[in-house]
Amino acid sequence: MGVRQQQPSNKLPGASSRARAAAGRSLLLDDDAPAGDESDPTITPTYSASELLRQKDFGEFSDDEVAAARAVMQSLLWRMDRRPTRRLVRTSKQAANLDLPRAIQRSIRRGGEIVELPRRRRKHKPRPLVVICDVSGSMARYSRLFLYLMHSLVHGTARIETFVFGTRLTRITPALRDGDLDTAVARASELVLDWSGGTRIGESLRSFNYRWSRRVSGHGAVALIISDGWDRGDQDVLGVEIRRLRRNVHRLIWLNPLAGSPSYQPLVRGIQTILPHVDEMLPLHNLESMAQLAGKLGAVRR
């Protein structure tokens, strides 16, 4: 299995074995092994192998490096930013609001004496997360690793829905709920009919907005769209649907694997249409940017 360019197909390339994943894990976690030769005083020590791997673009990964990244994603801890709900709960914190009705009830029961002032605060819940990932031909180098990422998110986030698209939208959350990563990815590949094909972002977002948005985008949801922005669809449709999606979520973040390049410029027409309507466009091209995403999701505030 690798991350090579794929011809249009409804199947993903085969998943790496557990033995290879274990080997990859040891490769990533071996911080004591320098990339340079310390026994030769003429060679300046450079980054460790794990540091180099964290900085390396997913699209350039070898099979063993894909396995290492897979192991890291399975161990990630995801904590979503929490939103206040309408429900009030009791608290002893002085900064909370005074619970006047309860204070009066207690005073009546105690003959008018007020022993303490009960307080209440709003209960907080993790924000729902929606992930919509491009699996078209231009994203073929990254598709498998992003499937691994979504599997990690499904098993590390309380409320999440996951979708992929090329020319059509497919919900893959039920498949990714399987605890075995290989089985989950295989089931997802059976659901999707347009791996490594064309790209119609606007039409796919329209399908999401009309079929799924009300069910999964409420309660202050955060939406992630993972795509390089290459699009063969109608740009008017894309403009309308990206605006509609933005109105329905608390925050919309565009994750672009090409944006990690220092020379990257958002010139393709899909990106030009999308950029004015997203809160942020961030790179998602290596393990370092993935770690930054984890921090971002834990602090998604206005």
C-alpha positions as protocol buffer text, in pm:
chain_id: "A"
residue {
  index: 1
  type: MET
  ca { x: 0 y: 0 z: 0 }
}
residue {
  index: 2
  type: GLY
  ca { x: 122 y: 347 z: -67 }
}
residue {
  index: 3
  type: VAL
  ca { x: 6 y: 694 z: -147 }
}
residue {
  index: 4
  type: ARG
  ca { x: 60 y: 679 z: -524 }
}
residue {
  index: 5
  type: GLN
  ca { x: -171 y: 837 z: -781 }
}
residue {
  index: 6
  type: GLN
  ca { x: -475 y: 616 z: -835 }
}
residue {
  index: 7
  type: GLN
  ca { x: -689 y: 561 z: -1140 }
}
residue {
  index: 8
  type: PRO
  ca { x: -1063 y: 615 z: -1091 }
}
residue {
  index: 9
  type: SER
  ca { x: -1196 y: 327 z: -884 }
}
residue {
  index: 10
  type: ASN
  ca { x: -1442 y: 253 z: -609 }
}
residue {
  index: 11
  type: LYS
  ca { x: -1169 y: 81 z: -403 }
}
residue {
  index: 12
  type: LEU
  ca { x: -889 y: 214 z: -192 }
}
residue {
  index: 13
  type: PRO
  ca { x: -548 y: 47 z: -210 }
}
residue {
  index: 14
  type: GLY
  ca { x: -503 y: -227 z: 48 }
}
residue {
  index: 15
  type: ALA
  ca { x: -435 y: -127 z: 408 }
}
residue {
  index: 16
  type: SER
  ca { x: -89 y: -191 z: 560 }
}
residue {
  index: 17
  type: SER
  ca { x: -50 y: -486 z: 794 }
}
residue {
  index: 18
  type: ARG
  ca { x: -40 y: -459 z: 1172 }
}
residue {
  index: 19
  type: ALA
  ca { x: 323 y: -572 z: 1166 }
}
residue {
  index: 20
  type: ARG
  ca { x: 411 y: -281 z: 939 }
}
residue {
  index: 21
  type: ALA
  ca { x: 215 y: -45 z: 1165 }
}
residue {
  index: 22
  type: ALA
  ca { x: 419 y: -165 z: 1464 }
}
residue {
  index: 23
  type: ALA
  ca { x: 740 y: -107 z: 1272 }
}
residue {
  index: 24
  type: GLY
  ca { x: 620 y: 237 z: 1173 }
}
residue {
  index: 25
  type: ARG
  ca { x: 537 y: 321 z: 1533 }
}
residue {
  index: 26
  type: SER
  ca { x: 890 y: 238 z: 1643 }
}
residue {
  index: 27
  type: LEU
  ca { x: 1027 y: 449 z: 1357 }
}
residue {
  index: 28
  type: LEU
  ca { x: 829 y: 751 z: 1468 }
}
residue {
  index: 29
  type: LEU
  ca { x: 889 y: 721 z: 1841 }
}
residue {
  index: 30
  type: ASP
  ca { x: 1265 y: 660 z: 1824 }
}
residue {
  index: 31
  type: ASP
  ca { x: 1367 y: 1015 z: 1913 }
}
residue {
  index: 32
  type: ASP
  ca { x: 1709 y: 900 z: 2034 }
}
residue {
  index: 33
  type: ALA
  ca { x: 1819 y: 801 z: 1684 }
}
residue {
  index: 34
  type: PRO
  ca { x: 1966 y: 1107 z: 1509 }
}
residue {
  index: 35
  type: ALA
  ca { x: 1937 y: 1158 z: 1137 }
}
residue {
  index: 36
  type: GLY
  ca { x: 2312 y: 1237 z: 1129 }
}
residue {
  index: 37
  type: ASP
  ca { x: 2605 y: 1013 z: 1231 }
}
residue {
  index: 38
  type: GLU
  ca { x: 2715 y: 1127 z: 1581 }
}
residue {
  index: 39
  type: SER
  ca { x: 3024 y: 906 z: 1568 }
}
residue {
  index: 40
  type: ASP
  ca { x: 3174 y: 1130 z: 1300 }
}
residue {
  index: 41
  type: PRO
  ca { x: 3271 y: 1470 z: 1453 }
}
residue {
  index: 42
  type: THR
  ca { x: 3279 y: 1628 z: 1106 }
}
residue {
  index: 43
  type: ILE
  ca { x: 2903 y: 1578 z: 1061 }
}
residue {
  index: 44
  type: THR
  ca { x: 2667 y: 1821 z: 1232 }
}
residue {
  index: 45
  type: PRO
  ca { x: 2376 y: 1636 z: 1401 }
}
residue {
  index: 46
  type: THR
  ca { x: 2044 y: 1712 z: 1235 }
}
residue {
  index: 47
  type: TYR
  ca { x: 1683 y: 1642 z: 1319 }
}
residue {
  index: 48
  type: SER
  ca { x: 1587 y: 1305 z: 1467 }
}
residue {
  index: 49
  type: ALA
  ca { x: 1409 y: 1061 z: 1239 }
}
residue {
  index: 50
  type: SER
  ca { x: 1080 y: 1129 z: 1417 }
}
residue {
  index: 51
  type: GLU
  ca { x: 1115 y: 1505 z: 1378 }
}
residue {
  index: 52
  type: LEU
  ca { x: 1184 y: 1466 z: 1008 }
}
residue {
  index: 53
  type: LEU
  ca { x: 877 y: 1246 z: 978 }
}
residue {
  index: 54
  type: ARG
  ca { x: 659 y: 1500 z: 1156 }
}
residue {
  index: 55
  type: GLN
  ca { x: 761 y: 1763 z: 903 }
}
residue {
  index: 56
  type: LYS
  ca { x: 742 y: 1545 z: 591 }
}
residue {
  index: 57
  type: ASP
  ca { x: 454 y: 1593 z: 347 }
}
residue {
  index: 58
  type: PHE
  ca { x: 202 y: 1307 z: 354 }
}
residue {
  index: 59
  type: GLY
  ca { x: 219 y: 1290 z: -25 }
}
residue {
  index: 60
  type: GLU
  ca { x: 586 y: 1185 z: -7 }
}
residue {
  index: 61
  type: PHE
  ca { x: 546 y: 909 z: 253 }
}
residue {
  index: 62
  type: SER
  ca { x: 684 y: 560 z: 204 }
}
residue {
  index: 63
  type: ASP
  ca { x: 477 y: 260 z: 311 }
}
residue {
  index: 64
  type: ASP
  ca { x: 656 y: 243 z: 647 }
}
residue {
  index: 65
  type: GLU
  ca { x: 603 y: 614 z: 703 }
}
residue {
  index: 66
  type: VAL
  ca { x: 232 y: 577 z: 627 }
}
residue {
  index: 67
  type: ALA
  ca { x: 223 y: 302 z: 890 }
}
residue {
  index: 68
  type: ALA
  ca { x: 400 y: 528 z: 1140 }
}
residue {
  index: 69
  type: ALA
  ca { x: 149 y: 806 z: 1078 }
}
residue {
  index: 70
  type: ARG
  ca { x: -134 y: 557 z: 1115 }
}
residue {
  index: 71
  type: ALA
  ca { x: -4 y: 461 z: 1459 }
}
residue {
  index: 72
  type: VAL
  ca { x: 20 y: 824 z: 1565 }
}
residue {
  index: 73
  type: MET
  ca { x: -335 y: 904 z: 1451 }
}
residue {
  index: 74
  type: GLN
  ca { x: -474 y: 609 z: 1645 }
}
residue {
  index: 75
  type: SER
  ca { x: -313 y: 745 z: 1963 }
}
residue {
  index: 76
  type: LEU
  ca { x: -422 y: 1109 z: 1925 }
}
residue {
  index: 77
  type: LEU
  ca { x: -647 y: 1265 z: 2188 }
}
residue {
  index: 78
  type: TRP
  ca { x: -914 y: 1494 z: 2045 }
}
residue {
  index: 79
  type: ARG
  ca { x: -1085 y: 1749 z: 2268 }
}
residue {
  index: 80
  type: MET
  ca { x: -1348 y: 1971 z: 2114 }
}
residue {
  index: 81
  type: ASP
  ca { x: -1412 y: 2322 z: 2237 }
}
residue {
  index: 82
  type: ARG
  ca { x: -1717 y: 2328 z: 2466 }
}
residue {
  index: 83
  type: ARG
  ca { x: -2028 y: 2535 z: 2408 }
}
residue {
  index: 84
  type: PRO
  ca { x: -2268 y: 2670 z: 2673 }
}
residue {
  index: 85
  type: THR
  ca { x: -2614 y: 2509 z: 2672 }
}
residue {
  index: 86
  type: ARG
  ca { x: -2944 y: 2643 z: 2805 }
}
residue {
  index: 87
  type: ARG
  ca { x: -2938 y: 2400 z: 3095 }
}
residue {
  index: 88
  type: LEU
  ca { x: -2828 y: 2540 z: 3431 }
}
residue {
  index: 89
  type: VAL
  ca { x: -2643 y: 2327 z: 3687 }
}
residue {
  index: 90
  type: ARG
  ca { x: -2554 y: 2393 z: 4049 }
}
residue {
  index: 91
  type: THR
  ca { x: -2206 y: 2510 z: 4134 }
}
residue {
  index: 92
  type: SER
  ca { x: -2012 y: 2647 z: 4430 }
}
residue {
  index: 93
  type: LYS
  ca { x: -1806 y: 2887 z: 4220 }
}
residue {
  index: 94
  type: GLN
  ca { x: -1846 y: 3250 z: 4322 }
}
residue {
  index: 95
  type: ALA
  ca { x: -1828 y: 3368 z: 3961 }
}
residue {
  index: 96
  type: ALA
  ca { x: -2151 y: 3186 z: 3876 }
}
residue {
  index: 97
  type: ASN
  ca { x: -2494 y: 3350 z: 3878 }
}
residue {
  index: 98
  type: LEU
  ca { x: -2696 y: 3360 z: 4197 }
}
residue {
  index: 99
  type: ASP
  ca { x: -2979 y: 3102 z: 4202 }
}
residue {
  index: 100
  type: LEU
  ca { x: -3236 y: 3334 z: 4359 }
}
residue {
  index: 101
  type: PRO
  ca { x: -3541 y: 3096 z: 4346 }
}
residue {
  index: 102
  type: ARG
  ca { x: -3343 y: 2825 z: 4525 }
}
residue {
  index: 103
  type: ALA
  ca { x: -3211 y: 3075 z: 4779 }
}
residue {
  index: 104
  type: ILE
  ca { x: -3568 y: 3183 z: 4863 }
}
residue {
  index: 105
  type: GLN
  ca { x: -3683 y: 2819 z: 4899 }
}
residue {
  index: 106
  type: ARG
  ca { x: -3399 y: 2742 z: 5138 }
}
residue {
  index: 107
  type: SER
  ca { x: -3468 y: 3057 z: 5336 }
}
residue {
  index: 108
  type: ILE
  ca { x: -3837 y: 2965 z: 5377 }
}
residue {
  index: 109
  type: ARG
  ca { x: -3747 y: 2614 z: 5496 }
}
residue {
  index: 110
  type: ARG
  ca { x: -3509 y: 2762 z: 5754 }
}
residue {
  index: 111
  type: GLY
  ca { x: -3741 y: 3025 z: 5891 }
}
residue {
  index: 112
  type: GLY
  ca { x: -3608 y: 3314 z: 5689 }
}
residue {
  index: 113
  type: GLU
  ca { x: -3242 y: 3249 z: 5761 }
}
residue {
  index: 114
  type: ILE
  ca { x: -3003 y: 3248 z: 5463 }
}
residue {
  index: 115
  type: VAL
  ca { x: -2706 y: 3024 z: 5540 }
}
residue {
  index: 116
  type: GLU
  ca { x: -2556 y: 3022 z: 5191 }
}
residue {
  index: 117
  type: LEU
  ca { x: -2629 y: 3165 z: 4850 }
}
residue {
  index: 118
  type: PRO
  ca { x: -2675 y: 2885 z: 4596 }
}
residue {
  index: 119
  type: ARG
  ca { x: -2537 y: 2953 z: 4251 }
}
residue {
  index: 120
  type: ARG
  ca { x: -2591 y: 2815 z: 3903 }
}
residue {
  index: 121
  type: ARG
  ca { x: -2396 y: 2816 z: 3580 }
}
residue {
  index: 122
  type: ARG
  ca { x: -2468 y: 2703 z: 3228 }
}
residue {
  index: 123
  type: LYS
  ca { x: -2375 y: 2348 z: 3147 }
}
residue {
  index: 124
  type: HIS
  ca { x: -2116 y: 2309 z: 2871 }
}
residue {
  index: 125
  type: LYS
  ca { x: -2100 y: 2034 z: 2609 }
}
residue {
  index: 126
  type: PRO
  ca { x: -1840 y: 1958 z: 2340 }
}
residue {
  index: 127
  type: ARG
  ca { x: -1925 y: 2112 z: 2005 }
}
residue {
  index: 128
  type: PRO
  ca { x: -2036 y: 1868 z: 1734 }
}
residue {
  index: 129
  type: LEU
  ca { x: -1785 y: 1813 z: 1453 }
}
residue {
  index: 130
  type: VAL
  ca { x: -1857 y: 1761 z: 1083 }
}
residue {
  index: 131
  type: VAL
  ca { x: -1578 y: 1645 z: 849 }
}
residue {
  index: 132
  type: ILE
  ca { x: -1624 y: 1656 z: 470 }
}
residue {
  index: 133
  type: CYS
  ca { x: -1324 y: 1514 z: 283 }
}
residue {
  index: 134
  type: ASP
  ca { x: -1234 y: 1527 z: -87 }
}
residue {
  index: 135
  type: VAL
  ca { x: -1131 y: 1184 z: -225 }
}
residue {
  index: 136
  type: SER
  ca { x: -1110 y: 1283 z: -593 }
}
residue {
  index: 137
  type: GLY
  ca { x: -816 y: 1208 z: -821 }
}
residue {
  index: 138
  type: SER
  ca { x: -615 y: 1517 z: -725 }
}
residue {
  index: 139
  type: MET
  ca { x: -633 y: 1407 z: -360 }
}
residue {
  index: 140
  type: ALA
  ca { x: -532 y: 1046 z: -420 }
}
residue {
  index: 141
  type: ARG
  ca { x: -190 y: 1088 z: -253 }
}
residue {
  index: 142
  type: TYR
  ca { x: -361 y: 1192 z: 69 }
}
residue {
  index: 143
  type: SER
  ca { x: -691 y: 1003 z: 76 }
}
residue {
  index: 144
  type: ARG
  ca { x: -585 y: 703 z: 283 }
}
residue {
  index: 145
  type: LEU
  ca { x: -417 y: 910 z: 553 }
}
residue {
  index: 146
  type: PHE
  ca { x: -720 y: 1135 z: 577 }
}
residue {
  index: 147
  type: LEU
  ca { x: -938 y: 825 z: 618 }
}
residue {
  index: 148
  type: TYR
  ca { x: -712 y: 726 z: 908 }
}
residue {
  index: 149
  type: LEU
  ca { x: -754 y: 1074 z: 1052 }
}
residue {
  index: 150
  type: MET
  ca { x: -1133 y: 1057 z: 1029 }
}
residue {
  index: 151
  type: HIS
  ca { x: -1134 y: 716 z: 1197 }
}
residue {
  index: 152
  type: SER
  ca { x: -930 y: 865 z: 1482 }
}
residue {
  index: 153
  type: LEU
  ca { x: -1175 y: 1155 z: 1512 }
}
residue {
  index: 154
  type: VAL
  ca { x: -1479 y: 925 z: 1513 }
}
residue {
  index: 155
  type: HIS
  ca { x: -1332 y: 729 z: 1804 }
}
residue {
  index: 156
  type: GLY
  ca { x: -1206 y: 1036 z: 1991 }
}
residue {
  index: 157
  type: THR
  ca { x: -1498 y: 1278 z: 1954 }
}
residue {
  index: 158
  type: ALA
  ca { x: -1837 y: 1252 z: 2122 }
}
residue {
  index: 159
  type: ARG
  ca { x: -2051 y: 1394 z: 1839 }
}
residue {
  index: 160
  type: ILE
  ca { x: -1917 y: 1368 z: 1486 }
}
residue {
  index: 161
  type: GLU
  ca { x: -2032 y: 1300 z: 1131 }
}
residue {
  index: 162
  type: THR
  ca { x: -1796 y: 1218 z: 845 }
}
residue {
  index: 163
  type: PHE
  ca { x: -1849 y: 1245 z: 470 }
}
residue {
  index: 164
  type: VAL
  ca { x: -1635 y: 1204 z: 159 }
}
residue {
  index: 165
  type: PHE
  ca { x: -1692 y: 1332 z: -191 }
}
residue {
  index: 166
  type: GLY
  ca { x: -1560 y: 1333 z: -544 }
}
residue {
  index: 167
  type: THR
  ca { x: -1852 y: 1392 z: -777 }
}
residue {
  index: 168
  type: ARG
  ca { x: -2107 y: 1290 z: -512 }
}
residue {
  index: 169
  type: LEU
  ca { x: -2137 y: 1298 z: -133 }
}
residue {
  index: 170
  type: THR
  ca { x: -2119 y: 979 z: 76 }
}
residue {
  index: 171
  type: ARG
  ca { x: -2168 y: 949 z: 452 }
}
residue {
  index: 172
  type: ILE
  ca { x: -1913 y: 709 z: 601 }
}
residue {
  index: 173
  type: THR
  ca { x: -1965 y: 754 z: 976 }
}
residue {
  index: 174
  type: PRO
  ca { x: -2123 y: 409 z: 1028 }
}
residue {
  index: 175
  type: ALA
  ca { x: -1828 y: 239 z: 857 }
}
residue {
  index: 176
  type: LEU
  ca { x: -1570 y: 431 z: 1059 }
}
residue {
  index: 177
  type: ARG
  ca { x: -1734 y: 338 z: 1388 }
}
residue {
  index: 178
  type: ASP
  ca { x: -1578 y: -7 z: 1355 }
}
residue {
  index: 179
  type: GLY
  ca { x: -1296 y: -22 z: 1610 }
}
residue {
  index: 180
  type: ASP
  ca { x: -1061 y: -207 z: 1374 }
}
residue {
  index: 181
  type: LEU
  ca { x: -901 y: 48 z: 1144 }
}
residue {
  index: 182
  type: ASP
  ca { x: -845 y: -188 z: 850 }
}
residue {
  index: 183
  type: THR
  ca { x: -1204 y: -313 z: 865 }
}
residue {
  index: 184
  type: ALA
  ca { x: -1340 y: 41 z: 897 }
}
residue {
  index: 185
  type: VAL
  ca { x: -1147 y: 168 z: 593 }
}
residue {
  index: 186
  type: ALA
  ca { x: -1249 y: -137 z: 390 }
}
residue {
  index: 187
  type: ARG
  ca { x: -1615 y: -78 z: 474 }
}
residue {
  index: 188
  type: ALA
  ca { x: -1584 y: 288 z: 384 }
}
residue {
  index: 189
  type: SER
  ca { x: -1434 y: 200 z: 47 }
}
residue {
  index: 190
  type: GLU
  ca { x: -1731 y: -27 z: -25 }
}
residue {
  index: 191
  type: LEU
  ca { x: -1969 y: 265 z: 32 }
}
residue {
  index: 192
  type: VAL
  ca { x: -1794 y: 514 z: -197 }
}
residue {
  index: 193
  type: LEU
  ca { x: -1841 y: 488 z: -575 }
}
residue {
  index: 194
  type: ASP
  ca { x: -1615 y: 772 z: -688 }
}
residue {
  index: 195
  type: TRP
  ca { x: -1269 y: 729 z: -536 }
}
residue {
  index: 196
  type: SER
  ca { x: -998 y: 908 z: -736 }
}
residue {
  index: 197
  type: GLY
  ca { x: -1240 y: 1042 z: -996 }
}
residue {
  index: 198
  type: GLY
  ca { x: -1360 y: 1393 z: -1076 }
}
residue {
  index: 199
  type: THR
  ca { x: -1447 y: 1672 z: -832 }
}
residue {
  index: 200
  type: ARG
  ca { x: -1772 y: 1860 z: -789 }
}
residue {
  index: 201
  type: ILE
  ca { x: -1740 y: 2045 z: -462 }
}
residue {
  index: 202
  type: GLY
  ca { x: -2046 y: 2267 z: -501 }
}
residue {
  index: 203
  type: GLU
  ca { x: -2280 y: 1982 z: -591 }
}
residue {
  index: 204
  type: SER
  ca { x: -2146 y: 1774 z: -301 }
}
residue {
  index: 205
  type: LEU
  ca { x: -2197 y: 2060 z: -55 }
}
residue {
  index: 206
  type: ARG
  ca { x: -2548 y: 2109 z: -191 }
}
residue {
  index: 207
  type: SER
  ca { x: -2622 y: 1745 z: -116 }
}
residue {
  index: 208
  type: PHE
  ca { x: -2490 y: 1794 z: 237 }
}
residue {
  index: 209
  type: ASN
  ca { x: -2684 y: 2116 z: 294 }
}
residue {
  index: 210
  type: TYR
  ca { x: -3017 y: 1972 z: 181 }
}
residue {
  index: 211
  type: ARG
  ca { x: -2989 y: 1617 z: 316 }
}
residue {
  index: 212
  type: TRP
  ca { x: -2774 y: 1640 z: 628 }
}
residue {
  index: 213
  type: SER
  ca { x: -2719 y: 1992 z: 752 }
}
residue {
  index: 214
  type: ARG
  ca { x: -3022 y: 2019 z: 980 }
}
residue {
  index: 215
  type: ARG
  ca { x: -2942 y: 1685 z: 1137 }
}
residue {
  index: 216
  type: VAL
  ca { x: -2571 y: 1733 z: 1204 }
}
residue {
  index: 217
  type: SER
  ca { x: -2482 y: 2104 z: 1185 }
}
residue {
  index: 218
  type: GLY
  ca { x: -2681 y: 2240 z: 1477 }
}
residue {
  index: 219
  type: HIS
  ca { x: -2579 y: 2306 z: 1838 }
}
residue {
  index: 220
  type: GLY
  ca { x: -2275 y: 2512 z: 1746 }
}
residue {
  index: 221
  type: ALA
  ca { x: -2108 y: 2260 z: 1517 }
}
residue {
  index: 222
  type: VAL
  ca { x: -1761 y: 2307 z: 1371 }
}
residue {
  index: 223
  type: ALA
  ca { x: -1724 y: 2198 z: 1007 }
}
residue {
  index: 224
  type: LEU
  ca { x: -1396 y: 2088 z: 848 }
}
residue {
  index: 225
  type: ILE
  ca { x: -1364 y: 2062 z: 470 }
}
residue {
  index: 226
  type: ILE
  ca { x: -1051 y: 1878 z: 356 }
}
residue {
  index: 227
  type: SER
  ca { x: -970 y: 1951 z: -8 }
}
residue {
  index: 228
  type: ASP
  ca { x: -710 y: 2099 z: -241 }
}
residue {
  index: 229
  type: GLY
  ca { x: -983 y: 2311 z: -403 }
}
residue {
  index: 230
  type: TRP
  ca { x: -950 y: 2169 z: -756 }
}
residue {
  index: 231
  type: ASP
  ca { x: -1303 y: 2166 z: -889 }
}
residue {
  index: 232
  type: ARG
  ca { x: -1475 y: 2088 z: -1219 }
}
residue {
  index: 233
  type: GLY
  ca { x: -1821 y: 2184 z: -1104 }
}
residue {
  index: 234
  type: ASP
  ca { x: -2034 y: 2495 z: -1134 }
}
residue {
  index: 235
  type: GLN
  ca { x: -1872 y: 2784 z: -945 }
}
residue {
  index: 236
  type: ASP
  ca { x: -2204 y: 2960 z: -894 }
}
residue {
  index: 237
  type: VAL
  ca { x: -2336 y: 2650 z: -718 }
}
residue {
  index: 238
  type: LEU
  ca { x: -2018 y: 2631 z: -510 }
}
residue {
  index: 239
  type: GLY
  ca { x: -2053 y: 2994 z: -404 }
}
residue {
  index: 240
  type: VAL
  ca { x: -2417 y: 2951 z: -301 }
}
residue {
  index: 241
  type: GLU
  ca { x: -2357 y: 2628 z: -110 }
}
residue {
  index: 242
  type: ILE
  ca { x: -2043 y: 2735 z: 75 }
}
residue {
  index: 243
  type: ARG
  ca { x: -2231 y: 3044 z: 197 }
}
residue {
  index: 244
  type: ARG
  ca { x: -2525 y: 2829 z: 306 }
}
residue {
  index: 245
  type: LEU
  ca { x: -2296 y: 2591 z: 492 }
}
residue {
  index: 246
  type: ARG
  ca { x: -2121 y: 2879 z: 668 }
}
residue {
  index: 247
  type: ARG
  ca { x: -2453 y: 3016 z: 794 }
}
residue {
  index: 248
  type: ASN
  ca { x: -2543 y: 2681 z: 947 }
}
residue {
  index: 249
  type: VAL
  ca { x: -2229 y: 2614 z: 1154 }
}
residue {
  index: 250
  type: HIS
  ca { x: -2044 y: 2789 z: 1434 }
}
residue {
  index: 251
  type: ARG
  ca { x: -1716 y: 2782 z: 1247 }
}
residue {
  index: 252
  type: LEU
  ca { x: -1602 y: 2662 z: 903 }
}
residue {
  index: 253
  type: ILE
  ca { x: -1238 y: 2562 z: 855 }
}
residue {
  index: 254
  type: TRP
  ca { x: -1086 y: 2468 z: 519 }
}
residue {
  index: 255
  type: LEU
  ca { x: -796 y: 2221 z: 545 }
}
residue {
  index: 256
  type: ASN
  ca { x: -577 y: 2220 z: 234 }
}
residue {
  index: 257
  type: PRO
  ca { x: -288 y: 1972 z: 190 }
}
residue {
  index: 258
  type: LEU
  ca { x: -128 y: 2202 z: -69 }
}
residue {
  index: 259
  type: ALA
  ca { x: -122 y: 2503 z: 164 }
}
residue {
  index: 260
  type: GLY
  ca { x: 178 y: 2365 z: 352 }
}
residue {
  index: 261
  type: SER
  ca { x: 412 y: 2453 z: 65 }
}
residue {
  index: 262
  type: PRO
  ca { x: 593 y: 2788 z: 109 }
}
residue {
  index: 263
  type: SER
  ca { x: 528 y: 2864 z: -258 }
}
residue {
  index: 264
  type: TYR
  ca { x: 156 y: 2787 z: -243 }
}
residue {
  index: 265
  type: GLN
  ca { x: -83 y: 3051 z: -374 }
}
residue {
  index: 266
  type: PRO
  ca { x: -463 y: 3006 z: -364 }
}
residue {
  index: 267
  type: LEU
  ca { x: -515 y: 3066 z: -736 }
}
residue {
  index: 268
  type: VAL
  ca { x: -740 y: 2778 z: -846 }
}
residue {
  index: 269
  type: ARG
  ca { x: -1099 y: 2887 z: -905 }
}
residue {
  index: 270
  type: GLY
  ca { x: -1248 y: 2661 z: -639 }
}
residue {
  index: 271
  type: ILE
  ca { x: -1032 y: 2814 z: -368 }
}
residue {
  index: 272
  type: GLN
  ca { x: -1103 y: 3163 z: -498 }
}
residue {
  index: 273
  type: THR
  ca { x: -1475 y: 3095 z: -462 }
}
residue {
  index: 274
  type: ILE
  ca { x: -1443 y: 2939 z: -118 }
}
residue {
  index: 275
  type: LEU
  ca { x: -1197 y: 3163 z: 65 }
}
residue {
  index: 276
  type: PRO
  ca { x: -1426 y: 3461 z: 133 }
}
residue {
  index: 277
  type: HIS
  ca { x: -1670 y: 3235 z: 320 }
}
residue {
  index: 278
  type: VAL
  ca { x: -1447 y: 3028 z: 551 }
}
residue {
  index: 279
  type: ASP
  ca { x: -1318 y: 3137 z: 890 }
}
residue {
  index: 280
  type: GLU
  ca { x: -974 y: 2993 z: 820 }
}
residue {
  index: 281
  type: MET
  ca { x: -781 y: 2799 z: 559 }
}
residue {
  index: 282
  type: LEU
  ca { x: -511 y: 2589 z: 724 }
}
residue {
  index: 283
  type: PRO
  ca { x: -253 y: 2345 z: 588 }
}
residue {
  index: 284
  type: LEU
  ca { x: -306 y: 1976 z: 656 }
}
residue {
  index: 285
  type: HIS
  ca { x: -12 y: 1804 z: 493 }
}
residue {
  index: 286
  type: ASN
  ca { x: 199 y: 1647 z: 769 }
}
residue {
  index: 287
  type: LEU
  ca { x: 189 y: 1525 z: 1128 }
}
residue {
  index: 288
  type: GLU
  ca { x: 289 y: 1866 z: 1261 }
}
residue {
  index: 289
  type: SER
  ca { x: -9 y: 2036 z: 1097 }
}
residue {
  index: 290
  type: MET
  ca { x: -232 y: 1757 z: 1228 }
}
residue {
  index: 291
  type: ALA
  ca { x: -114 y: 1827 z: 1583 }
}
residue {
  index: 292
  type: GLN
  ca { x: -189 y: 2195 z: 1527 }
}
residue {
  index: 293
  type: LEU
  ca { x: -539 y: 2101 z: 1412 }
}
residue {
  index: 294
  type: ALA
  ca { x: -595 y: 1911 z: 1738 }
}
residue {
  index: 295
  type: GLY
  ca { x: -505 y: 2226 z: 1930 }
}
residue {
  index: 296
  type: LYS
  ca { x: -726 y: 2438 z: 1708 }
}
residue {
  index: 297
  type: LEU
  ca { x: -1032 y: 2219 z: 1765 }
}
residue {
  index: 298
  type: GLY
  ca { x: -984 y: 2247 z: 2140 }
}
residue {
  index: 299
  type: ALA
  ca { x: -997 y: 2625 z: 2122 }
}
residue {
  index: 300
  type: VAL
  ca { x: -1247 y: 2709 z: 1848 }
}
residue {
  index: 301
  type: ARG
  ca { x: -1389 y: 3037 z: 1973 }
}
residue {
  index: 302
  type: ARG
  ca { x: -1491 y: 3369 z: 1827 }
}
